[in-house]
JSON list of C-alpha atoms in Angstrom, two decimals:
[
{"chain": "W", "resi": 1, "resn": "MET", "atom": "CA", "xyz": [0.16, -11.07, 26.74]},
{"chain": "W", "resi": 2, "resn": "ILE", "atom": "CA", "xyz": [2.85, -12.01, 24.23]},
{"chain": "W", "resi": 3, "resn": "LEU", "atom": "CA", "xyz": [5.00, -13.35, 27.06]},
{"chain": "W", "resi": 4, "resn": "TYR", "atom": "CA", "xyz": [2.15, -15.54, 28.32]},
{"chain": "W", "resi": 5, "resn": "PHE", "atom": "CA", "xyz": [1.47, -16.83, 24.82]},
{"chain": "W", "resi": 6, "resn": "ALA", "atom": "CA", "xyz": [5.15, -17.67, 24.33]},
{"chain": "W", "resi": 7, "resn": "THR", "atom": "CA", "xyz": [5.12, -19.49, 27.66]},
{"chain": "W", "resi": 8, "resn": "PHE", "atom": "CA", "xyz": [2.13, -21.55, 26.55]},
{"chain": "W", "resi": 9, "resn": "LEU", "atom": "CA", "xyz": [3.86, -22.40, 23.29]},
{"chain": "W", "resi": 10, "resn": "ALA", "atom": "CA", "xyz": [6.95, -23.53, 25.18]},
{"chain": "W", "resi": 11, "resn": "LEU", "atom": "CA", "xyz": [4.75, -25.66, 27.43]},
{"chain": "W", "resi": 12, "resn": "PHE", "atom": "CA", "xyz": [3.06, -27.14, 24.38]},
{"chain": "W", "resi": 13, "resn": "SER", "atom": "CA", "xyz": [6.42, -28.03, 22.87]},
{"chain": "W", "resi": 14, "resn": "ALA", "atom": "CA", "xyz": [7.48, -29.70, 26.10]},
{"chain": "W", "resi": 15, "resn": "PHE", "atom": "CA", "xyz": [4.35, -31.85, 26.27]},
{"chain": "W", "resi": 16, "resn": "THR", "atom": "CA", "xyz": [4.29, -32.80, 22.58]},
{"chain": "W", "resi": 17, "resn": "GLN", "atom": "CA", "xyz": [7.72, -34.28, 22.18]},
{"chain": "W", "resi": 18, "resn": "ILE", "atom": "CA", "xyz": [7.77, -37.15, 19.72]},
{"chain": "W", "resi": 19, "resn": "ASN", "atom": "CA", "xyz": [9.23, -40.36, 21.08]},
{"chain": "W", "resi": 20, "resn": "CYS", "atom": "CA", "xyz": [12.11, -41.55, 18.93]},
{"chain": "W", "resi": 21, "resn": "ILE", "atom": "CA", "xyz": [14.34, -44.51, 19.69]},
{"chain": "W", "resi": 22, "resn": "MET", "atom": "CA", "xyz": [16.97, -46.53, 17.89]},
{"chain": "W", "resi": 23, "resn": "PHE", "atom": "CA", "xyz": [18.32, -49.90, 19.02]},
{"chain": "W", "resi": 24, "resn": "HIS", "atom": "CA", "xyz": [20.10, -53.02, 17.79]},
{"chain": "W", "resi": 25, "resn": "LEU", "atom": "CA", "xyz": [18.28, -56.33, 17.47]},
{"chain": "W", "resi": 26, "resn": "THR", "atom": "CA", "xyz": [20.34, -59.50, 17.67]},
{"chain": "W", "resi": 27, "resn": "PRO", "atom": "CA", "xyz": [19.35, -62.49, 15.49]},
{"chain": "W", "resi": 28, "resn": "ASN", "atom": "CA", "xyz": [16.42, -64.66, 16.67]},
{"chain": "W", "resi": 29, "resn": "THR", "atom": "CA", "xyz": [15.52, -62.38, 19.56]},
{"chain": "W", "resi": 30, "resn": "GLN", "atom": "CA", "xyz": [12.83, -59.82, 20.22]},
{"chain": "W", "resi": 31, "resn": "LYS", "atom": "CA", "xyz": [12.65, -56.44, 21.91]},
{"chain": "W", "resi": 32, "resn": "CYS", "atom": "CA", "xyz": [9.48, -54.84, 23.23]},
{"chain": "W", "resi": 33, "resn": "LEU", "atom": "CA", "xyz": [8.77, -51.22, 24.10]},
{"chain": "W", "resi": 34, "resn": "LYS", "atom": "CA", "xyz": [5.99, -50.63, 26.64]},
{"chain": "W", "resi": 35, "resn": "GLU", "atom": "CA", "xyz": [4.04, -47.53, 27.59]},
{"chain": "W", "resi": 36, "resn": "GLU", "atom": "CA", "xyz": [0.89, -46.73, 29.54]},
{"chain": "W", "resi": 37, "resn": "ILE", "atom": "CA", "xyz": [-1.73, -45.12, 27.30]},
{"chain": "W", "resi": 38, "resn": "GLN", "atom": "CA", "xyz": [-5.11, -43.67, 28.20]},
{"chain": "W", "resi": 39, "resn": "ALA", "atom": "CA", "xyz": [-8.35, -44.91, 26.66]},
{"chain": "W", "resi": 40, "resn": "ASN", "atom": "CA", "xyz": [-9.48, -43.76, 23.21]},
{"chain": "W", "resi": 41, "resn": "GLN", "atom": "CA", "xyz": [-6.11, -42.39, 22.15]},
{"chain": "W", "resi": 42, "resn": "LEU", "atom": "CA", "xyz": [-4.75, -42.68, 18.64]},
{"chain": "W", "resi": 43, "resn": "VAL", "atom": "CA", "xyz": [-1.20, -44.02, 18.43]},
{"chain": "W", "resi": 44, "resn": "MET", "atom": "CA", "xyz": [0.82, -43.57, 15.25]},
{"chain": "W", "resi": 45, "resn": "GLY", "atom": "CA", "xyz": [4.35, -44.60, 14.44]},
{"chain": "W", "resi": 46, "resn": "GLU", "atom": "CA", "xyz": [7.02, -45.03, 11.83]},
{"chain": "W", "resi": 47, "resn": "TYR", "atom": "CA", "xyz": [9.67, -47.74, 11.73]},
{"chain": "W", "resi": 48, "resn": "GLU", "atom": "CA", "xyz": [12.72, -48.57, 9.67]},
{"chain": "W", "resi": 49, "resn": "VAL", "atom": "CA", "xyz": [15.08, -51.54, 9.89]},
{"chain": "W", "resi": 50, "resn": "SER", "atom": "CA", "xyz": [18.44, -52.13, 8.27]},
{"chain": "W", "resi": 51, "resn": "ASP", "atom": "CA", "xyz": [18.30, -54.55, 5.36]},
{"chain": "W", "resi": 52, "resn": "VAL", "atom": "CA", "xyz": [20.22, -57.81, 5.77]},
{"chain": "W", "resi": 53, "resn": "PRO", "atom": "CA", "xyz": [19.76, -60.51, 3.09]},
{"chain": "W", "resi": 54, "resn": "GLY", "atom": "CA", "xyz": [18.21, -63.69, 4.45]},
{"chain": "W", "resi": 55, "resn": "GLN", "atom": "CA", "xyz": [16.99, -62.07, 7.67]},
{"chain": "W", "resi": 56, "resn": "VAL", "atom": "CA", "xyz": [13.49, -60.78, 8.42]},
{"chain": "W", "resi": 57, "resn": "ILE", "atom": "CA", "xyz": [11.93, -58.78, 11.22]},
{"chain": "W", "resi": 58, "resn": "ASP", "atom": "CA", "xyz": [8.26, -58.81, 12.21]},
{"chain": "W", "resi": 59, "resn": "TYR", "atom": "CA", "xyz": [6.49, -56.37, 14.48]},
{"chain": "W", "resi": 60, "resn": "VAL", "atom": "CA", "xyz": [3.35, -56.64, 16.59]},
{"chain": "W", "resi": 61, "resn": "ALA", "atom": "CA", "xyz": [1.49, -54.17, 18.83]},
{"chain": "W", "resi": 62, "resn": "ARG", "atom": "CA", "xyz": [-0.70, -55.60, 21.61]},
{"chain": "W", "resi": 63, "resn": "ASP", "atom": "CA", "xyz": [-2.13, -54.93, 25.05]},
{"chain": "W", "resi": 64, "resn": "THR", "atom": "CA", "xyz": [-1.57, -56.79, 28.33]},
{"chain": "W", "resi": 65, "resn": "LYS", "atom": "CA", "xyz": [-4.37, -59.25, 27.49]},
{"chain": "W", "resi": 66, "resn": "GLY", "atom": "CA", "xyz": [-2.61, -60.31, 24.29]},
{"chain": "W", "resi": 67, "resn": "HIS", "atom": "CA", "xyz": [-5.04, -58.61, 21.90]},
{"chain": "W", "resi": 68, "resn": "ILE", "atom": "CA", "xyz": [-3.18, -57.76, 18.68]},
{"chain": "W", "resi": 69, "resn": "LEU", "atom": "CA", "xyz": [-3.84, -54.18, 17.58]},
{"chain": "W", "resi": 70, "resn": "SER", "atom": "CA", "xyz": [-1.38, -53.97, 14.69]},
{"chain": "W", "resi": 71, "resn": "GLN", "atom": "CA", "xyz": [0.89, -56.51, 13.07]},
{"chain": "W", "resi": 72, "resn": "LYS", "atom": "CA", "xyz": [3.08, -56.94, 9.99]},
{"chain": "W", "resi": 73, "resn": "GLU", "atom": "CA", "xyz": [5.66, -59.45, 8.84]},
{"chain": "W", "resi": 74, "resn": "GLN", "atom": "CA", "xyz": [8.96, -58.93, 7.02]},
{"chain": "W", "resi": 75, "resn": "ILE", "atom": "CA", "xyz": [9.08, -55.20, 7.59]},
{"chain": "W", "resi": 76, "resn": "THR", "atom": "CA", "xyz": [11.64, -52.81, 6.14]},
{"chain": "W", "resi": 77, "resn": "LYS", "atom": "CA", "xyz": [10.14, -49.33, 6.38]},
{"chain": "W", "resi": 78, "resn": "GLY", "atom": "CA", "xyz": [6.60, -48.22, 7.00]},
{"chain": "W", "resi": 79, "resn": "LYS", "atom": "CA", "xyz": [3.95, -46.76, 9.28]},
{"chain": "W", "resi": 80, "resn": "PHE", "atom": "CA", "xyz": [1.36, -48.12, 11.69]},
{"chain": "W", "resi": 81, "resn": "SER", "atom": "CA", "xyz": [-1.51, -46.85, 13.81]},
{"chain": "W", "resi": 82, "resn": "PHE", "atom": "CA", "xyz": [-3.99, -48.18, 16.33]},
{"chain": "W", "resi": 83, "resn": "MET", "atom": "CA", "xyz": [-6.56, -46.89, 18.81]},
{"chain": "W", "resi": 84, "resn": "SER", "atom": "CA", "xyz": [-6.34, -47.69, 22.51]},
{"chain": "W", "resi": 85, "resn": "GLU", "atom": "CA", "xyz": [-9.72, -48.97, 23.72]},
{"chain": "W", "resi": 86, "resn": "VAL", "atom": "CA", "xyz": [-9.03, -48.85, 27.47]},
{"chain": "W", "resi": 87, "resn": "TYR", "atom": "CA", "xyz": [-6.36, -47.49, 29.79]},
{"chain": "W", "resi": 88, "resn": "ASP", "atom": "CA", "xyz": [-3.66, -50.12, 29.70]},
{"chain": "W", "resi": 89, "resn": "THR", "atom": "CA", "xyz": [0.02, -50.81, 29.12]},
{"chain": "W", "resi": 90, "resn": "TYR", "atom": "CA", "xyz": [0.61, -51.35, 25.42]},
{"chain": "W", "resi": 91, "resn": "GLU", "atom": "CA", "xyz": [3.72, -52.83, 23.86]},
{"chain": "W", "resi": 92, "resn": "ILE", "atom": "CA", "xyz": [5.33, -52.83, 20.43]},
{"chain": "W", "resi": 93, "resn": "CYS", "atom": "CA", "xyz": [7.59, -55.80, 19.79]},
{"chain": "W", "resi": 94, "resn": "PHE", "atom": "CA", "xyz": [10.15, -56.35, 17.02]},
{"chain": "W", "resi": 95, "resn": "ILE", "atom": "CA", "xyz": [10.99, -60.00, 16.38]},
{"chain": "W", "resi": 96, "resn": "SER", "atom": "CA", "xyz": [14.07, -61.14, 14.46]},
{"chain": "W", "resi": 97, "resn": "LYS", "atom": "CA", "xyz": [13.90, -64.37, 12.46]},
{"chain": "W", "resi": 98, "resn": "VAL", "atom": "CA", "xyz": [17.02, -65.96, 11.02]},
{"chain": "W", "resi": 99, "resn": "PRO", "atom": "CA", "xyz": [17.34, -69.52, 9.61]},
{"chain": "W", "resi": 100, "resn": "THR", "atom": "CA", "xyz": [19.08, -71.90, 12.01]},
{"chain": "W", "resi": 101, "resn": "HIS", "atom": "CA", "xyz": [21.74, -72.84, 9.45]},
{"chain": "W", "resi": 102, "resn": "LYS", "atom": "CA", "xyz": [22.75, -69.21, 8.96]},
{"chain": "W", "resi": 103, "resn": "ARG", "atom": "CA", "xyz": [24.82, -67.00, 11.21]},
{"chain": "W", "resi": 104, "resn": "GLY", "atom": "CA", "xyz": [22.83, -63.83, 11.71]},
{"chain": "W", "resi": 105, "resn": "ILE", "atom": "CA", "xyz": [23.93, -60.21, 11.82]},
{"chain": "W", "resi": 106, "resn": "VAL", "atom": "CA", "xyz": [22.74, -57.58, 14.27]},
{"chain": "W", "resi": 107, "resn": "GLN", "atom": "CA", "xyz": [20.15, -55.29, 12.67]},
{"chain": "W", "resi": 108, "resn": "GLU", "atom": "CA", "xyz": [19.40, -51.67, 13.49]},
{"chain": "W", "resi": 109, "resn": "VAL", "atom": "CA", "xyz": [15.81, -50.66, 14.23]},
{"chain": "W", "resi": 110, "resn": "SER", "atom": "CA", "xyz": [14.54, -47.08, 14.49]},
{"chain": "W", "resi": 111, "resn": "LEU", "atom": "CA", "xyz": [11.07, -46.23, 15.80]},
{"chain": "W", "resi": 112, "resn": "ILE", "atom": "CA", "xyz": [9.15, -42.96, 16.04]},
{"chain": "W", "resi": 113, "resn": "THR", "atom": "CA", "xyz": [5.85, -42.91, 17.94]},
{"chain": "W", "resi": 114, "resn": "LYS", "atom": "CA", "xyz": [3.21, -40.23, 18.48]},
{"chain": "W", "resi": 115, "resn": "LYS", "atom": "CA", "xyz": [0.01, -40.33, 20.49]},
{"chain": "W", "resi": 116, "resn": "GLY", "atom": "CA", "xyz": [-2.94, -38.14, 21.38]},
{"chain": "W", "resi": 117, "resn": "VAL", "atom": "CA", "xyz": [-2.46, -34.49, 20.48]},
{"chain": "W", "resi": 118, "resn": "GLU", "atom": "CA", "xyz": [0.80, -35.28, 18.68]},
{"chain": "W", "resi": 119, "resn": "THR", "atom": "CA", "xyz": [-1.06, -37.24, 15.98]},
{"chain": "W", "resi": 120, "resn": "LYS", "atom": "CA", "xyz": [-3.17, -34.28, 14.84]},
{"chain": "W", "resi": 121, "resn": "SER", "atom": "CA", "xyz": [-2.21, -32.30, 11.75]},
{"chain": "W", "resi": 122, "resn": "TYR", "atom": "CA", "xyz": [-3.03, -28.76, 12.76]},
{"chain": "W", "resi": 123, "resn": "GLU", "atom": "CA", "xyz": [-1.82, -27.36, 9.46]},
{"chain": "W", "resi": 124, "resn": "GLY", "atom": "CA", "xyz": [-4.46, -29.43, 7.67]},
{"chain": "W", "resi": 125, "resn": "ILE", "atom": "CA", "xyz": [-7.10, -28.42, 10.22]},
{"chain": "W", "resi": 126, "resn": "GLY", "atom": "CA", "xyz": [-6.21, -24.77, 9.72]},
{"chain": "W", "resi": 127, "resn": "GLU", "atom": "CA", "xyz": [-6.43, -25.02, 5.94]},
{"chain": "W", "resi": 128, "resn": "ALA", "atom": "CA", "xyz": [-9.74, -26.90, 6.05]},
{"chain": "W", "resi": 129, "resn": "SER", "atom": "CA", "xyz": [-11.31, -24.47, 8.52]},
{"chain": "W", "resi": 130, "resn": "LYS", "atom": "CA", "xyz": [-9.56, -21.42, 7.02]},
{"chain": "W", "resi": 131, "resn": "LEU", "atom": "CA", "xyz": [-8.03, -20.48, 10.35]},
{"chain": "W", "resi": 132, "resn": "LYS", "atom": "CA", "xyz": [-5.33, -17.91, 10.88]},
{"chain": "W", "resi": 133, "resn": "PRO", "atom": "CA", "xyz": [-1.94, -19.06, 12.23]},
{"chain": "W", "resi": 134, "resn": "LEU", "atom": "CA", "xyz": [-2.75, -17.57, 15.63]},
{"chain": "W", "resi": 135, "resn": "GLU", "atom": "CA", "xyz": [-6.08, -19.42, 15.71]},
{"chain": "W", "resi": 136, "resn": "VAL", "atom": "CA", "xyz": [-4.30, -22.67, 14.82]},
{"chain": "W", "resi": 137, "resn": "ASP", "atom": "CA", "xyz": [-1.89, -22.14, 17.72]},
{"chain": "W", "resi": 138, "resn": "LEU", "atom": "CA", "xyz": [-4.83, -21.46, 20.05]},
{"chain": "W", "resi": 139, "resn": "LYS", "atom": "CA", "xyz": [-6.45, -24.69, 18.85]},
{"chain": "W", "resi": 140, "resn": "ARG", "atom": "CA", "xyz": [-3.25, -26.54, 19.71]},
{"chain": "W", "resi": 141, "resn": "LEU", "atom": "CA", "xyz": [-3.20, -24.99, 23.17]},
{"chain": "W", "resi": 142, "resn": "GLU", "atom": "CA", "xyz": [-6.85, -25.90, 23.71]},
{"chain": "W", "resi": 143, "resn": "ASP", "atom": "CA", "xyz": [-6.23, -29.54, 22.83]},
{"chain": "W", "resi": 144, "resn": "LEU", "atom": "CA", "xyz": [-3.08, -29.56, 24.95]},
{"chain": "W", "resi": 145, "resn": "SER", "atom": "CA", "xyz": [-4.99, -28.14, 27.92]},
{"chain": "W", "resi": 146, "resn": "ASP", "atom": "CA", "xyz": [-7.63, -30.86, 27.59]},
{"chain": "W", "resi": 147, "resn": "SER", "atom": "CA", "xyz": [-4.90, -33.50, 27.43]},
{"chain": "W", "resi": 148, "resn": "ILE", "atom": "CA", "xyz": [-3.16, -32.12, 30.53]},
{"chain": "W", "resi": 149, "resn": "VAL", "atom": "CA", "xyz": [-6.45, -32.00, 32.45]},
{"chain": "W", "resi": 150, "resn": "ARG", "atom": "CA", "xyz": [-7.15, -35.65, 31.57]},
{"chain": "W", "resi": 151, "resn": "ASP", "atom": "CA", "xyz": [-3.63, -36.64, 32.62]},
{"chain": "W", "resi": 152, "resn": "PHE", "atom": "CA", "xyz": [-3.97, -34.89, 35.98]},
{"chain": "W", "resi": 153, "resn": "ALA", "atom": "CA", "xyz": [-7.41, -36.43, 36.53]},
{"chain": "W", "resi": 154, "resn": "LEU", "atom": "CA", "xyz": [-5.96, -39.88, 35.84]},
{"chain": "W", "resi": 155, "resn": "MET", "atom": "CA", "xyz": [-3.04, -39.21, 38.17]},
{"chain": "W", "resi": 156, "resn": "ARG", "atom": "CA", "xyz": [-5.47, -38.14, 40.90]},
{"chain": "W", "resi": 157, "resn": "VAL", "atom": "CA", "xyz": [-7.53, -41.31, 40.50]},
{"chain": "W", "resi": 158, "resn": "ARG", "atom": "CA", "xyz": [-4.40, -43.46, 40.67]},
{"chain": "W", "resi": 159, "resn": "GLU", "atom": "CA", "xyz": [-3.18, -41.54, 43.72]},
{"chain": "W", "resi": 160, "resn": "GLU", "atom": "CA", "xyz": [-6.51, -42.18, 45.48]},
{"chain": "W", "resi": 161, "resn": "GLU", "atom": "CA", "xyz": [-6.32, -45.88, 44.60]},
{"chain": "W", "resi": 162, "resn": "MET", "atom": "CA", "xyz": [-2.77, -46.11, 45.97]},
{"chain": "W", "resi": 163, "resn": "ARG", "atom": "CA", "xyz": [-3.78, -44.26, 49.15]},
{"chain": "W", "resi": 164, "resn": "ASP", "atom": "CA", "xyz": [-6.73, -46.62, 49.69]},
{"chain": "W", "resi": 165, "resn": "THR", "atom": "CA", "xyz": [-4.44, -49.59, 49.16]},
{"chain": "W", "resi": 166, "resn": "ASN", "atom": "CA", "xyz": [-1.91, -48.23, 51.67]},
{"chain": "W", "resi": 167, "resn": "GLU", "atom": "CA", "xyz": [-4.62, -47.57, 54.25]},
{"chain": "W", "resi": 168, "resn": "LYS", "atom": "CA", "xyz": [-6.02, -51.10, 53.86]},
{"chain": "W", "resi": 169, "resn": "THR", "atom": "CA", "xyz": [-2.51, -52.56, 54.12]},
{"chain": "W", "resi": 170, "resn": "ASN", "atom": "CA", "xyz": [-1.78, -50.54, 57.28]},
{"chain": "W", "resi": 171, "resn": "SER", "atom": "CA", "xyz": [-5.05, -51.70, 58.85]},
{"chain": "W", "resi": 172, "resn": "ARG", "atom": "CA", "xyz": [-4.28, -55.33, 58.06]},
{"chain": "W", "resi": 173, "resn": "VAL", "atom": "CA", "xyz": [-0.77, -54.99, 59.48]},
{"chain": "W", "resi": 174, "resn": "LEU", "atom": "CA", "xyz": [-2.18, -53.43, 62.67]},
{"chain": "W", "resi": 175, "resn": "PHE", "atom": "CA", "xyz": [-4.75, -56.21, 63.13]},
{"chain": "W", "resi": 176, "resn": "PHE", "atom": "CA", "xyz": [-2.10, -58.86, 62.46]},
{"chain": "W", "resi": 177, "resn": "SER", "atom": "CA", "xyz": [0.23, -57.25, 65.01]},
{"chain": "W", "resi": 178, "resn": "ILE", "atom": "CA", "xyz": [-2.53, -57.21, 67.65]},
{"chain": "W", "resi": 179, "resn": "PHE", "atom": "CA", "xyz": [-3.41, -60.83, 66.86]},
{"chain": "W", "resi": 180, "resn": "SER", "atom": "CA", "xyz": [0.27, -61.84, 67.12]},
{"chain": "W", "resi": 181, "resn": "MET", "atom": "CA", "xyz": [0.63, -60.09, 70.49]},
{"chain": "W", "resi": 182, "resn": "CYS", "atom": "CA", "xyz": [-2.50, -61.83, 71.80]},
{"chain": "W", "resi": 183, "resn": "CYS", "atom": "CA", "xyz": [-1.15, -65.19, 70.64]},
{"chain": "W", "resi": 184, "resn": "LEU", "atom": "CA", "xyz": [2.20, -64.54, 72.33]},
{"chain": "W", "resi": 185, "resn": "LEU", "atom": "CA", "xyz": [0.53, -63.46, 75.58]},
{"chain": "W", "resi": 186, "resn": "GLY", "atom": "CA", "xyz": [-1.69, -66.54, 75.51]},
{"chain": "W", "resi": 187, "resn": "LEU", "atom": "CA", "xyz": [1.30, -68.80, 74.85]},
{"chain": "W", "resi": 188, "resn": "ALA", "atom": "CA", "xyz": [3.30, -67.16, 77.65]},
{"chain": "W", "resi": 189, "resn": "THR", "atom": "CA", "xyz": [0.39, -67.58, 80.10]},
{"chain": "W", "resi": 190, "resn": "TRP", "atom": "CA", "xyz": [-0.01, -71.23, 79.13]},
{"chain": "W", "resi": 191, "resn": "GLN", "atom": "CA", "xyz": [3.72, -71.86, 79.61]},
{"chain": "W", "resi": 192, "resn": "VAL", "atom": "CA", "xyz": [3.67, -70.26, 83.08]},
{"chain": "W", "resi": 193, "resn": "LEU", "atom": "CA", "xyz": [0.67, -72.34, 84.19]},
{"chain": "W", "resi": 194, "resn": "TYR", "atom": "CA", "xyz": [2.14, -75.52, 82.72]},
{"chain": "W", "resi": 195, "resn": "LEU", "atom": "CA", "xyz": [5.51, -75.01, 84.41]},
{"chain": "W", "resi": 196, "resn": "ARG", "atom": "CA", "xyz": [3.77, -74.18, 87.69]},
{"chain": "W", "resi": 197, "resn": "ARG", "atom": "CA", "xyz": [1.82, -77.46, 87.61]},
{"chain": "W", "resi": 198, "resn": "TYR", "atom": "CA", "xyz": [4.96, -79.35, 86.59]},
{"chain": "W", "resi": 199, "resn": "PHE", "atom": "CA", "xyz": [7.03, -77.96, 89.46]},
{"chain": "W", "resi": 200, "resn": "LYS", "atom": "CA", "xyz": [4.21, -78.66, 91.92]},
{"chain": "W", "resi": 201, "resn": "ALA", "atom": "CA", "xyz": [3.99, -82.23, 90.66]},
{"chain": "W", "resi": 202, "resn": "LYS", "atom": "CA", "xyz": [7.74, -82.63, 91.24]},
{"chain": "W", "resi": 203, "resn": "LYS", "atom": "CA", "xyz": [7.31, -80.96, 94.63]},
{"chain": "W", "resi": 204, "resn": "LEU", "atom": "CA", "xyz": [9.86, -78.32, 93.71]},
{"chain": "W", "resi": 205, "resn": "ILE", "atom": "CA", "xyz": [7.49, -75.56, 94.78]},
{"chain": "W", "resi": 206, "resn": "GLU", "atom": "CA", "xyz": [4.51, -75.44, 97.10]}
]
């Protein structure tokens, strides 16, 4: 039993890794980080940029339709959060702005993001509900199991959509191939009949 519980905890740790990235942003450019997120998921993050006098960095979070979910100008260090309304690819962009008369310096940007189960504070839940440490861990595993089930269900739906698309594409290719063969046979027959009439007209054949 203890071995199984330890295995579940290891699995939980593997699925709840916090995404952390650090990159350099050149002056007057922007970099965007994209990720597919399921519907109704809370996304939280922390950012920090190196301070360079006379240079500013803005950030914006939006979906593929251009809807702005979170935005702030002249950032240095802070946090953000937003809720995904539908399953979509969301992006977080950092935009560098430097006056044209000034030669800019590359700035360093660090970003930490969490989503879904990762955003929950189980210590606070345990204290509020007066749960034992083991019960808190079981609550984590329960939420993780629900998250994994939703992920697999989404993967299955996408796999079915891709299979349907492949089957439709194969059917269209087959019909197009048959149509092309019929056209070639018709053209070949017409050429034979035309050449036969031509040679007869020239009295080359009887």
